[in-house]
mmCIF file of C-alpha atoms and ligand atoms in Angstrom:
data_model
loop_
_atom_site.group_PDB
_atom_site.id
_atom_site.type_symbol
_atom_site.label_atom_id
_atom_site.label_comp_id
_atom_site.label_asym_id
_atom_site.label_seq_id
_atom_site.Cartn_x
_atom_site.Cartn_y
_atom_site.Cartn_z
ATOM 1 C CA UNK N 1 173.625 -127.214 -16.646
ATOM 2 C CA UNK N 2 177.131 -126.980 -18.114
ATOM 3 C CA UNK N 3 180.186 -127.637 -15.949
ATOM 4 C CA UNK N 4 183.773 -126.449 -16.293
ATOM 5 C CA UNK N 5 186.787 -127.929 -14.504
ATOM 6 C CA UNK N 6 187.678 -126.658 -11.040
ATOM 7 C CA UNK N 7 191.074 -125.261 -11.981
ATOM 8 C CA UNK N 8 189.744 -123.405 -15.048
ATOM 9 C CA UNK N 9 191.035 -119.833 -15.383
ATOM 10 C CA UNK N 10 188.337 -117.172 -15.562
ATOM 11 C CA UNK N 11 188.952 -113.506 -16.149
ATOM 12 C CA UNK N 12 189.133 -110.559 -18.485
ATOM 13 C CA UNK N 13 191.859 -108.803 -20.446
ATOM 14 C CA UNK N 14 193.124 -105.284 -20.946
ATOM 15 C CA UNK N 15 196.060 -103.844 -22.851
ATOM 16 C CA UNK N 16 198.220 -101.063 -21.471
ATOM 17 C CA UNK N 17 197.755 -98.496 -24.207
ATOM 18 C CA UNK N 18 193.982 -98.975 -24.301
ATOM 19 C CA UNK N 19 193.425 -98.421 -20.587
ATOM 20 C CA UNK N 20 196.359 -96.734 -18.867
ATOM 21 C CA UNK N 21 196.337 -93.256 -20.393
ATOM 22 C CA UNK N 22 199.158 -90.866 -21.215
ATOM 23 C CA UNK N 23 201.479 -93.257 -22.969
ATOM 24 C CA UNK N 24 203.303 -90.319 -24.438
ATOM 25 C CA UNK N 25 206.406 -92.181 -25.614
ATOM 26 C CA UNK N 26 204.499 -94.610 -27.798
ATOM 27 C CA UNK N 27 204.346 -94.595 -31.615
ATOM 28 C CA UNK N 28 200.529 -94.576 -31.371
ATOM 29 C CA UNK N 29 200.576 -91.409 -29.286
ATOM 30 C CA UNK N 30 202.709 -89.673 -31.862
ATOM 31 C CA UNK N 31 200.620 -91.009 -34.759
ATOM 32 C CA UNK N 32 197.246 -90.000 -33.246
ATOM 33 C CA UNK N 33 198.443 -86.415 -33.152
ATOM 34 C CA UNK N 34 200.271 -86.399 -36.462
ATOM 35 C CA UNK N 35 197.281 -87.576 -38.516
ATOM 36 C CA UNK N 36 194.809 -85.620 -36.370
ATOM 37 C CA UNK N 37 192.809 -88.650 -35.249
ATOM 38 C CA UNK N 38 189.370 -87.544 -34.054
ATOM 39 C CA UNK N 39 189.541 -89.400 -30.759
ATOM 40 C CA UNK N 40 192.972 -89.696 -29.189
ATOM 41 C CA UNK N 41 193.746 -92.031 -26.309
ATOM 42 C CA UNK N 42 194.493 -89.237 -23.824
ATOM 43 C CA UNK N 43 193.833 -90.434 -20.310
ATOM 44 C CA UNK N 44 192.133 -93.583 -21.638
ATOM 45 C CA UNK N 45 190.591 -95.200 -18.498
ATOM 46 C CA UNK N 46 193.128 -93.803 -16.013
ATOM 47 C CA UNK N 47 193.887 -97.427 -15.238
ATOM 48 C CA UNK N 48 197.521 -96.533 -14.583
ATOM 49 C CA UNK N 49 196.283 -94.789 -11.424
ATOM 50 C CA UNK N 50 193.180 -96.883 -10.759
ATOM 51 C CA UNK N 51 194.437 -100.421 -11.319
ATOM 52 C CA UNK N 52 193.889 -101.451 -7.668
ATOM 53 C CA UNK N 53 190.252 -100.447 -7.855
ATOM 54 C CA UNK N 54 189.844 -102.254 -11.195
ATOM 55 C CA UNK N 55 191.440 -105.468 -9.975
ATOM 56 C CA UNK N 56 189.430 -105.416 -6.752
ATOM 57 C CA UNK N 57 186.338 -105.150 -8.892
ATOM 58 C CA UNK N 58 187.516 -108.075 -11.046
ATOM 59 C CA UNK N 59 187.975 -110.108 -7.885
ATOM 60 C CA UNK N 60 184.462 -109.247 -6.734
ATOM 61 C CA UNK N 61 183.241 -110.396 -10.120
ATOM 62 C CA UNK N 62 184.634 -113.843 -9.397
ATOM 63 C CA UNK N 63 187.676 -113.698 -11.670
ATOM 64 C CA UNK N 64 190.709 -115.782 -10.764
ATOM 65 C CA UNK N 65 192.940 -114.525 -13.600
ATOM 66 C CA UNK N 66 193.646 -111.300 -15.448
ATOM 67 C CA UNK N 67 195.439 -110.612 -18.708
ATOM 68 C CA UNK N 68 197.333 -107.328 -18.950
ATOM 69 C CA UNK N 69 200.132 -105.911 -21.055
ATOM 70 C CA UNK N 70 203.278 -103.985 -20.329
ATOM 71 C CA UNK N 71 203.729 -100.752 -22.259
ATOM 72 C CA UNK N 72 207.245 -101.031 -23.650
ATOM 73 C CA UNK N 73 207.488 -97.279 -24.285
ATOM 74 C CA UNK N 74 206.879 -96.556 -20.597
ATOM 75 C CA UNK N 75 209.584 -98.886 -19.451
ATOM 76 C CA UNK N 76 212.088 -97.783 -22.112
ATOM 77 C CA UNK N 77 211.058 -94.281 -23.265
ATOM 78 C CA UNK N 78 214.484 -93.663 -24.825
ATOM 79 C CA UNK N 79 216.632 -96.344 -26.412
ATOM 80 C CA UNK N 80 218.492 -98.211 -23.678
ATOM 81 C CA UNK N 81 217.078 -96.034 -20.886
ATOM 82 C CA UNK N 82 215.065 -98.447 -18.720
ATOM 83 C CA UNK N 83 213.124 -96.612 -16.037
ATOM 84 C CA UNK N 84 213.210 -98.316 -12.701
ATOM 85 C CA UNK N 85 210.109 -96.484 -11.480
ATOM 86 C CA UNK N 86 208.058 -97.897 -14.361
ATOM 87 C CA UNK N 87 209.415 -101.422 -13.912
ATOM 88 C CA UNK N 88 208.474 -101.068 -10.252
ATOM 89 C CA UNK N 89 204.993 -99.945 -11.286
ATOM 90 C CA UNK N 90 204.417 -103.160 -13.233
ATOM 91 C CA UNK N 91 205.781 -105.196 -10.345
ATOM 92 C CA UNK N 92 203.180 -103.496 -8.114
ATOM 93 C CA UNK N 93 200.503 -104.260 -10.674
ATOM 94 C CA UNK N 94 201.400 -107.934 -10.731
ATOM 95 C CA UNK N 95 201.700 -108.110 -6.933
ATOM 96 C CA UNK N 96 198.316 -106.475 -6.588
ATOM 97 C CA UNK N 97 196.795 -109.188 -8.786
ATOM 98 C CA UNK N 98 198.550 -111.930 -6.858
ATOM 99 C CA UNK N 99 197.451 -110.420 -3.548
ATOM 100 C CA UNK N 100 193.847 -110.626 -4.736
ATOM 101 C CA UNK N 101 194.275 -114.202 -5.916
ATOM 102 C CA UNK N 102 194.194 -113.361 -9.628
ATOM 103 C CA UNK N 103 196.640 -115.228 -11.879
ATOM 104 C CA UNK N 104 198.482 -112.644 -14.003
ATOM 105 C CA UNK N 105 198.812 -113.385 -17.713
ATOM 106 C CA UNK N 106 201.369 -110.884 -18.953
ATOM 107 C CA UNK N 107 201.675 -109.705 -22.559
ATOM 108 C CA UNK N 108 204.921 -108.076 -23.640
ATOM 109 C CA UNK N 109 203.790 -106.457 -26.888
ATOM 110 C CA UNK N 110 200.234 -105.366 -27.631
ATOM 111 C CA UNK N 111 200.362 -103.378 -30.921
ATOM 112 C CA UNK N 112 202.281 -100.319 -29.660
ATOM 113 C CA UNK N 113 206.009 -99.613 -29.896
ATOM 114 C CA UNK N 114 208.279 -97.041 -28.352
ATOM 115 C CA UNK N 115 208.406 -94.008 -30.624
ATOM 116 C CA UNK N 116 212.211 -94.204 -30.727
ATOM 117 C CA UNK N 117 211.917 -97.690 -32.221
ATOM 118 C CA UNK N 118 209.373 -96.526 -34.798
ATOM 119 C CA UNK N 119 211.829 -93.831 -35.859
ATOM 120 C CA UNK N 120 214.392 -96.558 -36.470
ATOM 121 C CA UNK N 121 211.942 -98.328 -38.808
ATOM 122 C CA UNK N 122 209.997 -100.291 -36.203
ATOM 123 C CA UNK N 123 209.548 -103.969 -37.041
ATOM 124 C CA UNK N 124 210.730 -103.397 -40.604
ATOM 125 C CA UNK N 125 214.182 -103.073 -39.074
ATOM 126 C CA UNK N 126 215.698 -106.425 -38.128
ATOM 127 C CA UNK N 127 217.302 -104.738 -35.098
ATOM 128 C CA UNK N 128 213.809 -104.538 -33.573
ATOM 129 C CA UNK N 129 214.180 -108.187 -32.606
ATOM 130 C CA UNK N 130 217.278 -107.535 -30.497
ATOM 131 C CA UNK N 131 215.680 -104.469 -28.896
ATOM 132 C CA UNK N 132 212.572 -106.468 -28.048
ATOM 133 C CA UNK N 133 214.627 -109.271 -26.553
ATOM 134 C CA UNK N 134 216.600 -106.866 -24.371
ATOM 135 C CA UNK N 135 213.330 -105.381 -23.088
ATOM 136 C CA UNK N 136 211.917 -108.888 -22.560
ATOM 137 C CA UNK N 137 214.928 -109.910 -20.530
ATOM 138 C CA UNK N 138 214.566 -106.888 -18.214
ATOM 139 C CA UNK N 139 210.851 -107.357 -17.642
ATOM 140 C CA UNK N 140 210.996 -111.078 -17.153
ATOM 141 C CA UNK N 141 213.917 -110.835 -14.731
ATOM 142 C CA UNK N 142 211.865 -108.381 -12.676
ATOM 143 C CA UNK N 143 208.550 -110.273 -12.714
ATOM 144 C CA UNK N 144 209.563 -113.926 -12.921
ATOM 145 C CA UNK N 145 208.970 -114.726 -9.271
ATOM 146 C CA UNK N 146 205.293 -113.861 -9.664
ATOM 147 C CA UNK N 147 204.214 -114.685 -13.226
ATOM 148 C CA UNK N 148 203.529 -118.093 -14.678
ATOM 149 C CA UNK N 149 201.807 -117.203 -17.964
ATOM 150 C CA UNK N 150 203.558 -115.072 -20.580
ATOM 151 C CA UNK N 151 202.216 -113.858 -23.905
ATOM 152 C CA UNK N 152 205.013 -112.527 -26.075
ATOM 153 C CA UNK N 153 203.155 -110.756 -28.871
ATOM 154 C CA UNK N 154 199.501 -109.960 -29.250
ATOM 155 C CA UNK N 155 197.998 -110.893 -32.617
ATOM 156 C CA UNK N 156 201.007 -110.541 -34.923
ATOM 157 C CA UNK N 157 198.819 -111.074 -37.978
ATOM 158 C CA UNK N 158 196.258 -108.459 -36.954
ATOM 159 C CA UNK N 159 199.075 -106.005 -36.353
ATOM 160 C CA UNK N 160 200.535 -106.780 -39.771
ATOM 161 C CA UNK N 161 197.120 -106.626 -41.458
ATOM 162 C CA UNK N 162 196.246 -103.169 -40.119
ATOM 163 C CA UNK N 163 199.731 -101.630 -40.081
ATOM 164 C CA UNK N 164 201.399 -103.127 -43.172
ATOM 165 C CA UNK N 165 198.671 -104.455 -45.494
ATOM 166 C CA UNK N 166 195.578 -102.259 -45.100
ATOM 167 C CA UNK N 167 197.694 -99.311 -43.992
ATOM 168 C CA UNK N 168 195.137 -98.093 -41.425
ATOM 169 C CA UNK N 169 197.442 -98.113 -38.376
ATOM 170 C CA UNK N 170 200.933 -96.737 -37.899
ATOM 171 C CA UNK N 171 203.207 -96.878 -39.830
ATOM 172 C CA UNK N 172 200.476 -97.092 -42.518
ATOM 173 C CA UNK N 173 202.260 -99.216 -45.107
ATOM 174 C CA UNK N 174 200.436 -101.128 -47.806
ATOM 175 C CA UNK N 175 203.013 -103.637 -48.835
ATOM 176 C CA UNK N 176 203.133 -107.414 -48.879
ATOM 177 C CA UNK N 177 206.901 -107.091 -49.065
ATOM 178 C CA UNK N 178 207.125 -105.267 -45.737
ATOM 179 C CA UNK N 179 204.383 -107.422 -44.258
ATOM 180 C CA UNK N 180 206.546 -110.490 -44.853
ATOM 181 C CA UNK N 181 209.651 -108.855 -43.337
ATOM 182 C CA UNK N 182 207.690 -107.765 -40.264
ATOM 183 C CA UNK N 183 206.165 -111.233 -39.969
ATOM 184 C CA UNK N 184 209.599 -112.860 -39.990
ATOM 185 C CA UNK N 185 210.884 -110.392 -37.397
ATOM 186 C CA UNK N 186 207.901 -110.953 -35.121
ATOM 187 C CA UNK N 187 208.345 -114.713 -35.360
ATOM 188 C CA UNK N 188 212.035 -114.334 -34.461
ATOM 189 C CA UNK N 189 211.069 -112.058 -31.582
ATOM 190 C CA UNK N 190 208.608 -114.611 -30.259
ATOM 191 C CA UNK N 191 211.008 -117.537 -30.497
ATOM 192 C CA UNK N 192 213.822 -115.498 -28.914
ATOM 193 C CA UNK N 193 211.567 -114.290 -26.103
ATOM 194 C CA UNK N 194 210.302 -117.832 -25.522
ATOM 195 C CA UNK N 195 213.864 -119.037 -25.028
ATOM 196 C CA UNK N 196 214.865 -116.109 -22.815
ATOM 197 C CA UNK N 197 211.856 -116.589 -20.553
ATOM 198 C CA UNK N 198 212.594 -120.285 -20.154
ATOM 199 C CA UNK N 199 216.300 -119.630 -19.558
ATOM 200 C CA UNK N 200 215.607 -117.077 -16.814
ATOM 201 C CA UNK N 201 213.167 -119.388 -15.041
ATOM 202 C CA UNK N 202 215.594 -122.314 -15.277
ATOM 203 C CA UNK N 203 218.493 -120.221 -13.911
ATOM 204 C CA UNK N 204 216.379 -119.121 -10.973
ATOM 205 C CA UNK N 205 215.016 -122.631 -10.520
ATOM 206 C CA UNK N 206 211.489 -121.268 -10.711
ATOM 207 C CA UNK N 207 208.643 -123.496 -11.834
ATOM 208 C CA UNK N 208 208.422 -123.797 -15.602
ATOM 209 C CA UNK N 209 206.559 -120.844 -17.113
ATOM 210 C CA UNK N 210 203.934 -121.270 -19.820
ATOM 211 C CA UNK N 211 204.690 -119.091 -22.819
ATOM 212 C CA UNK N 212 202.589 -118.383 -25.894
ATOM 213 C CA UNK N 213 201.493 -115.616 -28.187
ATOM 214 C CA UNK N 214 197.913 -114.392 -28.609
ATOM 215 C CA UNK N 215 196.811 -115.590 -32.016
ATOM 216 C CA UNK N 216 193.695 -114.018 -33.475
ATOM 217 C CA UNK N 217 191.643 -116.723 -35.142
ATOM 218 C CA UNK N 218 188.888 -115.797 -37.482
ATOM 219 C CA UNK N 219 186.374 -118.158 -39.007
ATOM 220 C CA UNK N 220 186.353 -117.848 -42.809
ATOM 221 C CA UNK N 221 183.508 -118.949 -45.048
ATOM 222 C CA UNK N 222 183.039 -118.463 -48.776
ATOM 223 C CA UNK N 223 179.882 -116.506 -49.497
ATOM 224 C CA UNK N 224 179.308 -118.892 -52.367
ATOM 225 C CA UNK N 225 180.983 -122.113 -53.468
ATOM 226 C CA UNK N 226 183.054 -120.712 -56.315
ATOM 227 C CA UNK N 227 186.522 -122.149 -56.828
ATOM 228 C CA UNK N 228 188.004 -118.679 -56.228
ATOM 229 C CA UNK N 229 186.316 -118.353 -52.848
ATOM 230 C CA UNK N 230 187.359 -121.874 -51.884
ATOM 231 C CA UNK N 231 190.965 -120.976 -52.678
ATOM 232 C CA UNK N 232 190.605 -117.696 -50.795
ATOM 233 C CA UNK N 233 189.256 -119.458 -47.689
ATOM 234 C CA UNK N 234 192.085 -121.974 -47.854
ATOM 235 C CA UNK N 235 194.708 -119.227 -48.196
ATOM 236 C CA UNK N 236 193.247 -117.091 -45.406
ATOM 237 C CA UNK N 237 193.125 -120.038 -43.019
ATOM 238 C CA UNK N 238 196.743 -120.786 -43.808
ATOM 239 C CA UNK N 239 197.992 -117.216 -43.846
ATOM 240 C CA UNK N 240 196.012 -115.627 -41.012
ATOM 241 C CA UNK N 241 195.135 -118.566 -38.744
ATOM 242 C CA UNK N 242 197.420 -121.587 -38.822
ATOM 243 C CA UNK N 243 200.832 -120.921 -40.436
ATOM 244 C CA UNK N 244 202.287 -119.142 -37.469
ATOM 245 C CA UNK N 245 201.123 -121.837 -35.067
ATOM 246 C CA UNK N 246 202.692 -124.519 -37.263
ATOM 247 C CA UNK N 247 205.920 -122.552 -37.458
ATOM 248 C CA UNK N 248 206.133 -121.959 -33.711
ATOM 249 C CA UNK N 249 205.289 -125.548 -32.930
ATOM 250 C CA UNK N 250 208.139 -126.656 -35.228
ATOM 251 C CA UNK N 251 210.463 -124.276 -33.334
ATOM 252 C CA UNK N 252 209.247 -125.804 -30.040
ATOM 253 C CA UNK N 253 208.263 -122.352 -28.849
ATOM 254 C CA UNK N 254 204.649 -122.780 -27.685
ATOM 255 C CA UNK N 255 203.629 -124.108 -24.278
ATOM 256 C CA UNK N 256 199.989 -123.335 -24.917
ATOM 257 C CA UNK N 257 198.129 -121.684 -27.771
ATOM 258 C CA UNK N 258 196.600 -118.338 -26.816
ATOM 259 C CA UNK N 259 193.486 -117.678 -28.875
ATOM 260 C CA UNK N 260 191.622 -114.456 -29.530
ATOM 261 C CA UNK N 261 188.301 -115.064 -31.256
ATOM 262 C CA UNK N 262 185.680 -112.521 -32.236
ATOM 263 C CA UNK N 263 183.988 -113.199 -35.517
ATOM 264 C CA UNK N 264 183.514 -114.854 -38.877
ATOM 265 C CA UNK N 265 184.365 -113.291 -42.228
ATOM 266 C CA UNK N 266 182.374 -113.978 -45.385
ATOM 267 C CA UNK N 267 184.922 -114.276 -48.148
ATOM 268 C CA UNK N 268 184.115 -112.821 -51.576
ATOM 269 C CA UNK N 269 187.278 -112.736 -53.703
ATOM 270 C CA UNK N 270 186.574 -110.626 -56.780
ATOM 271 C CA UNK N 271 189.790 -111.351 -58.665
ATOM 272 C CA UNK N 272 192.518 -113.943 -58.966
ATOM 273 C CA UNK N 273 195.220 -111.858 -57.348
ATOM 274 C CA UNK N 274 196.761 -112.075 -53.870
ATOM 275 C CA UNK N 275 195.197 -108.867 -52.561
ATOM 276 C CA UNK N 276 191.720 -109.985 -53.601
ATOM 277 C CA UNK N 277 192.191 -113.544 -52.404
ATOM 278 C CA UNK N 278 193.364 -112.352 -49.006
ATOM 279 C CA UNK N 279 191.252 -109.267 -48.430
ATOM 280 C CA UNK N 280 187.925 -109.097 -50.290
ATOM 281 C CA UNK N 281 184.884 -109.714 -48.162
ATOM 282 C CA UNK N 282 181.133 -109.434 -48.174
ATOM 283 C CA UNK N 283 178.678 -108.136 -45.624
ATOM 284 C CA UNK N 284 176.495 -110.907 -44.293
ATOM 285 C CA UNK N 285 173.108 -109.231 -44.301
ATOM 286 C CA UNK N 286 171.169 -112.457 -43.919
ATOM 287 C CA UNK N 287 168.107 -111.828 -41.757
ATOM 288 C CA UNK N 288 168.823 -112.891 -38.185
ATOM 289 C CA UNK N 289 172.610 -112.480 -38.451
ATOM 290 C CA UNK N 290 173.525 -110.843 -35.135
ATOM 291 C CA UNK N 291 176.352 -108.289 -35.138
ATOM 292 C CA UNK N 292 178.322 -106.217 -32.714
ATOM 293 C CA UNK N 293 178.270 -102.435 -32.835
ATOM 294 C CA UNK N 294 181.181 -102.430 -35.305
ATOM 295 C CA UNK N 295 179.234 -104.710 -37.648
ATOM 296 C CA UNK N 296 181.167 -107.924 -36.993
ATOM 297 C CA UNK N 297 179.159 -111.141 -37.308
ATOM 298 C CA UNK N 298 178.476 -113.008 -34.072
ATOM 299 C CA UNK N 299 179.324 -116.595 -34.884
ATOM 300 C CA UNK N 300 180.079 -118.918 -31.928
ATOM 301 C CA UNK N 301 180.100 -121.992 -34.149
ATOM 302 C CA UNK N 302 183.284 -120.629 -35.733
ATOM 303 C CA UNK N 303 185.079 -120.830 -32.392
ATOM 304 C CA UNK N 304 183.979 -124.437 -31.961
ATOM 305 C CA UNK N 305 185.231 -125.413 -35.418
ATOM 306 C CA UNK N 306 188.558 -123.673 -34.851
ATOM 307 C CA UNK N 307 189.056 -125.262 -31.429
ATOM 308 C CA UNK N 308 188.530 -128.696 -32.910
ATOM 309 C CA UNK N 309 190.927 -128.012 -35.737
ATOM 310 C CA UNK N 310 193.598 -126.971 -33.223
ATOM 311 C CA UNK N 311 193.397 -130.343 -31.501
ATOM 312 C CA UNK N 312 195.917 -131.734 -33.985
ATOM 313 C CA UNK N 313 198.676 -129.581 -32.436
ATOM 314 C CA UNK N 314 198.389 -131.453 -29.130
ATOM 315 C CA UNK N 315 199.131 -128.278 -27.165
ATOM 316 C CA UNK N 316 196.764 -126.905 -24.485
ATOM 317 C CA UNK N 317 194.688 -123.906 -25.544
ATOM 318 C CA UNK N 318 193.584 -120.819 -23.685
ATOM 319 C CA UNK N 319 191.028 -118.240 -24.801
ATOM 320 C CA UNK N 320 192.869 -114.959 -24.230
ATOM 321 C CA UNK N 321 190.246 -112.712 -25.808
ATOM 322 C CA UNK N 322 186.620 -113.171 -26.766
ATOM 323 C CA UNK N 323 184.217 -110.308 -26.562
ATOM 324 C CA UNK N 324 181.645 -108.011 -28.034
ATOM 325 C CA UNK N 325 181.199 -104.273 -28.319
ATOM 326 C CA UNK N 326 177.552 -103.420 -27.954
ATOM 327 C CA UNK N 327 175.157 -100.976 -26.367
ATOM 328 C CA UNK N 328 172.869 -103.912 -25.656
ATOM 329 C CA UNK N 329 174.084 -105.661 -22.532
ATOM 330 C CA UNK N 330 171.653 -108.579 -22.989
ATOM 331 C CA UNK N 331 173.398 -109.270 -26.259
ATOM 332 C CA UNK N 332 176.743 -109.230 -24.435
ATOM 333 C CA UNK N 333 175.573 -111.878 -22.004
ATOM 334 C CA UNK N 334 174.114 -113.922 -24.856
ATOM 335 C CA UNK N 335 177.450 -113.636 -26.689
ATOM 336 C CA UNK N 336 179.416 -114.860 -23.668
ATOM 337 C CA UNK N 337 176.957 -117.666 -22.995
ATOM 338 C CA UNK N 338 176.908 -118.946 -26.547
ATOM 339 C CA UNK N 339 180.691 -118.934 -26.762
ATOM 340 C CA UNK N 340 181.066 -120.662 -23.391
ATOM 341 C CA UNK N 341 178.678 -123.361 -24.560
ATOM 342 C CA UNK N 342 180.806 -123.989 -27.630
ATOM 343 C CA UNK N 343 183.990 -124.036 -25.556
ATOM 344 C CA UNK N 344 182.450 -126.559 -23.219
ATOM 345 C CA UNK N 345 181.302 -128.671 -26.142
ATOM 346 C CA UNK N 346 184.832 -128.657 -27.555
ATOM 347 C CA UNK N 347 186.195 -129.682 -24.141
ATOM 348 C CA UNK N 348 183.787 -132.598 -24.249
ATOM 349 C CA UNK N 349 185.534 -133.646 -27.473
ATOM 350 C CA UNK N 350 188.894 -133.771 -25.683
ATOM 351 C CA UNK N 351 190.107 -130.311 -26.594
ATOM 352 C CA UNK N 352 192.277 -129.210 -23.682
ATOM 353 C CA UNK N 353 191.330 -125.619 -22.752
ATOM 354 C CA UNK N 354 192.911 -123.938 -19.743
ATOM 355 C CA UNK N 355 190.748 -120.871 -19.362
ATOM 356 C CA UNK N 356 188.476 -118.178 -20.732
ATOM 357 C CA UNK N 357 189.505 -114.525 -20.677
ATOM 358 C CA UNK N 358 186.857 -112.059 -21.843
ATOM 359 C CA UNK N 359 187.776 -108.901 -23.780
ATOM 360 C CA UNK N 360 187.603 -106.602 -21.948
ATOM 361 C CA UNK N 361 187.444 -105.902 -18.231
ATOM 362 C CA UNK N 362 186.586 -102.248 -18.884
ATOM 363 C CA UNK N 363 185.263 -100.182 -21.742
ATOM 364 C CA UNK N 364 188.414 -98.756 -23.277
ATOM 365 C CA UNK N 365 190.180 -97.080 -26.156
ATOM 366 C CA UNK N 366 189.396 -99.141 -29.253
ATOM 367 C CA UNK N 367 192.373 -97.881 -31.276
ATOM 368 C CA UNK N 368 191.427 -95.831 -34.349
ATOM 369 C CA UNK N 369 187.722 -96.403 -33.528
ATOM 370 C CA UNK N 370 188.028 -94.341 -30.350
ATOM 371 C CA UNK N 371 185.913 -94.742 -27.241
ATOM 372 C CA UNK N 372 182.458 -95.503 -28.651
ATOM 373 C CA UNK N 373 182.757 -99.292 -29.011
ATOM 374 C CA UNK N 374 181.851 -100.658 -25.593
ATOM 375 C CA UNK N 375 183.536 -104.006 -24.941
ATOM 376 C CA UNK N 376 183.655 -103.816 -21.138
ATOM 377 C CA UNK N 377 182.199 -106.033 -18.453
ATOM 378 C CA UNK N 378 182.514 -102.794 -16.536
ATOM 379 C CA UNK N 379 181.027 -99.620 -17.965
ATOM 380 C CA UNK N 380 183.135 -96.491 -17.908
ATOM 381 C CA UNK N 381 181.890 -92.955 -17.629
ATOM 382 C CA UNK N 382 184.605 -91.036 -19.480
ATOM 383 C CA UNK N 383 183.607 -87.741 -17.843
ATOM 384 C CA UNK N 384 184.026 -88.889 -14.247
ATOM 385 C CA UNK N 385 186.009 -92.121 -14.788
ATOM 386 C CA UNK N 386 183.418 -93.844 -12.604
ATOM 387 C CA UNK N 387 183.141 -97.594 -13.125
ATOM 388 C CA UNK N 388 179.952 -99.649 -13.000
ATOM 389 C CA UNK N 389 179.761 -103.406 -13.550
ATOM 390 C CA UNK N 390 177.179 -104.343 -16.138
ATOM 391 C CA UNK N 391 174.504 -107.020 -15.611
ATOM 392 C CA UNK N 392 176.425 -109.274 -18.015
ATOM 393 C CA UNK N 393 179.437 -109.002 -15.695
ATOM 394 C CA UNK N 394 177.295 -110.201 -12.793
ATOM 395 C CA UNK N 395 175.941 -113.143 -14.777
ATOM 396 C CA UNK N 396 179.436 -114.019 -15.929
ATOM 397 C CA UNK N 397 180.571 -113.737 -12.276
ATOM 398 C CA UNK N 398 178.224 -116.615 -11.363
ATOM 399 C CA UNK N 399 179.962 -118.830 -13.900
ATOM 400 C CA UNK N 400 183.413 -117.758 -12.693
ATOM 401 C CA UNK N 401 182.518 -118.433 -9.069
ATOM 402 C CA UNK N 402 180.756 -121.753 -9.542
ATOM 403 C CA UNK N 403 182.265 -123.154 -12.737
ATOM 404 C CA UNK N 404 178.702 -123.786 -13.833
ATOM 405 C CA UNK N 405 176.790 -122.210 -16.703
ATOM 406 C CA UNK N 406 173.213 -122.589 -15.609
ATOM 407 C CA UNK N 407 170.336 -123.233 -18.034
ATOM 408 C CA UNK N 408 168.297 -120.166 -18.898
HETATM 409 C C1 LIG I 501 192.863 -106.699 -29.809
HETATM 410 C C2 LIG I 501 192.359 -105.651 -28.857
HETATM 411 C C3 LIG I 501 191.109 -105.018 -29.413
HETATM 412 C C4 LIG I 501 190.070 -106.089 -29.610
HETATM 413 C C5 LIG I 501 188.736 -105.589 -30.138
HETATM 414 C C6 LIG I 501 191.801 -107.549 -30.446
HETATM 415 O O1 LIG I 501 192.112 -107.803 -31.764
HETATM 416 O O2 LIG I 501 193.848 -107.487 -29.198
HETATM 417 O O3 LIG I 501 193.374 -104.733 -28.641
HETATM 418 O O4 LIG I 501 190.622 -103.998 -28.603
HETATM 419 O O5 LIG I 501 190.546 -107.025 -30.543
HETATM 420 O O6 LIG I 501 188.875 -105.062 -31.408
#
């Protein structure tokens, strides 16, 4: 029997664009149509209309927290034009969570941008920082009485990797030069937002908020022990995992470290150049290596190792995303269980962890991969929009309700 602390936060996450539907002023919406993406987000999960039902379900599943994001392009569909009705919508969303006893964890930026900002060069334009801070100020002023946990930016490095290095996501650049500019702008945006949030709470004499970003951490392992792979693992840990945390800690702009963890990458650098050192990988086809439906290795030990290596920062941690897309719900439960065991083990080694938020509450729009990857605790029928909690959700609910992971 494995026990978690009484005040541990338990829940699941969503992001606005992936669940709400009809985010027509977003750069993703425009891009999906322009490139003729096979599956467009469309109505997504109709969560914009059905959020009360979804949160009630989360409550019934024992959750005491929920991570959501605000869709910037809804709130500010044209530059400087902040829509009161949409700000009011997000206030209702947060109040609904509070009314159910779920702690809201609010993300300000989860991959998508207003289309007007993209037309101005998006995050390549240094003005993006000021625009983001103005939007932050409006949202935080509206929600600050009800929100304690803020996440400024979701996975800056994943965003940069897909949008500015691999060139798979809008604006489809493949440039280390632009990647570095965007990185610097996102860091400035985080630090600025951190300070604004704290200033607003101090002015209103509200309790201190806890502000972080959601940092995707990936476990990296060389597929063999060559010097090149050792260097590549070192560089990837620095570049993708730890640099940003070090930077933000130095700027005193992290109250906790939000962690998203999914998988391990087997590193196989073919050449001595930056692209190869940072990007080349190998499929792990070792017999017995379990994978999700997108082919990502399931590797709970990686989370444990990363949690222990974060101890040196002396900042509390929170798992803001951990999840699996699979058609096999037994595998989902096994995934959750194995990761919870590792989290608990790390806590036993004095790693301070505030909560565990599964990705995702519902099956949803998995970006350019469309609707087939099924990450949800709750299954969605995209024809009827009916929701049905999976068995894994019910097993997870027992842990959320009791704080105990029973032996199986
Ligand atoms: C992102 C989510 C995404 C999930 C699964 C995370 O990197 O924050 O938006 O759906 O991974 O790929």
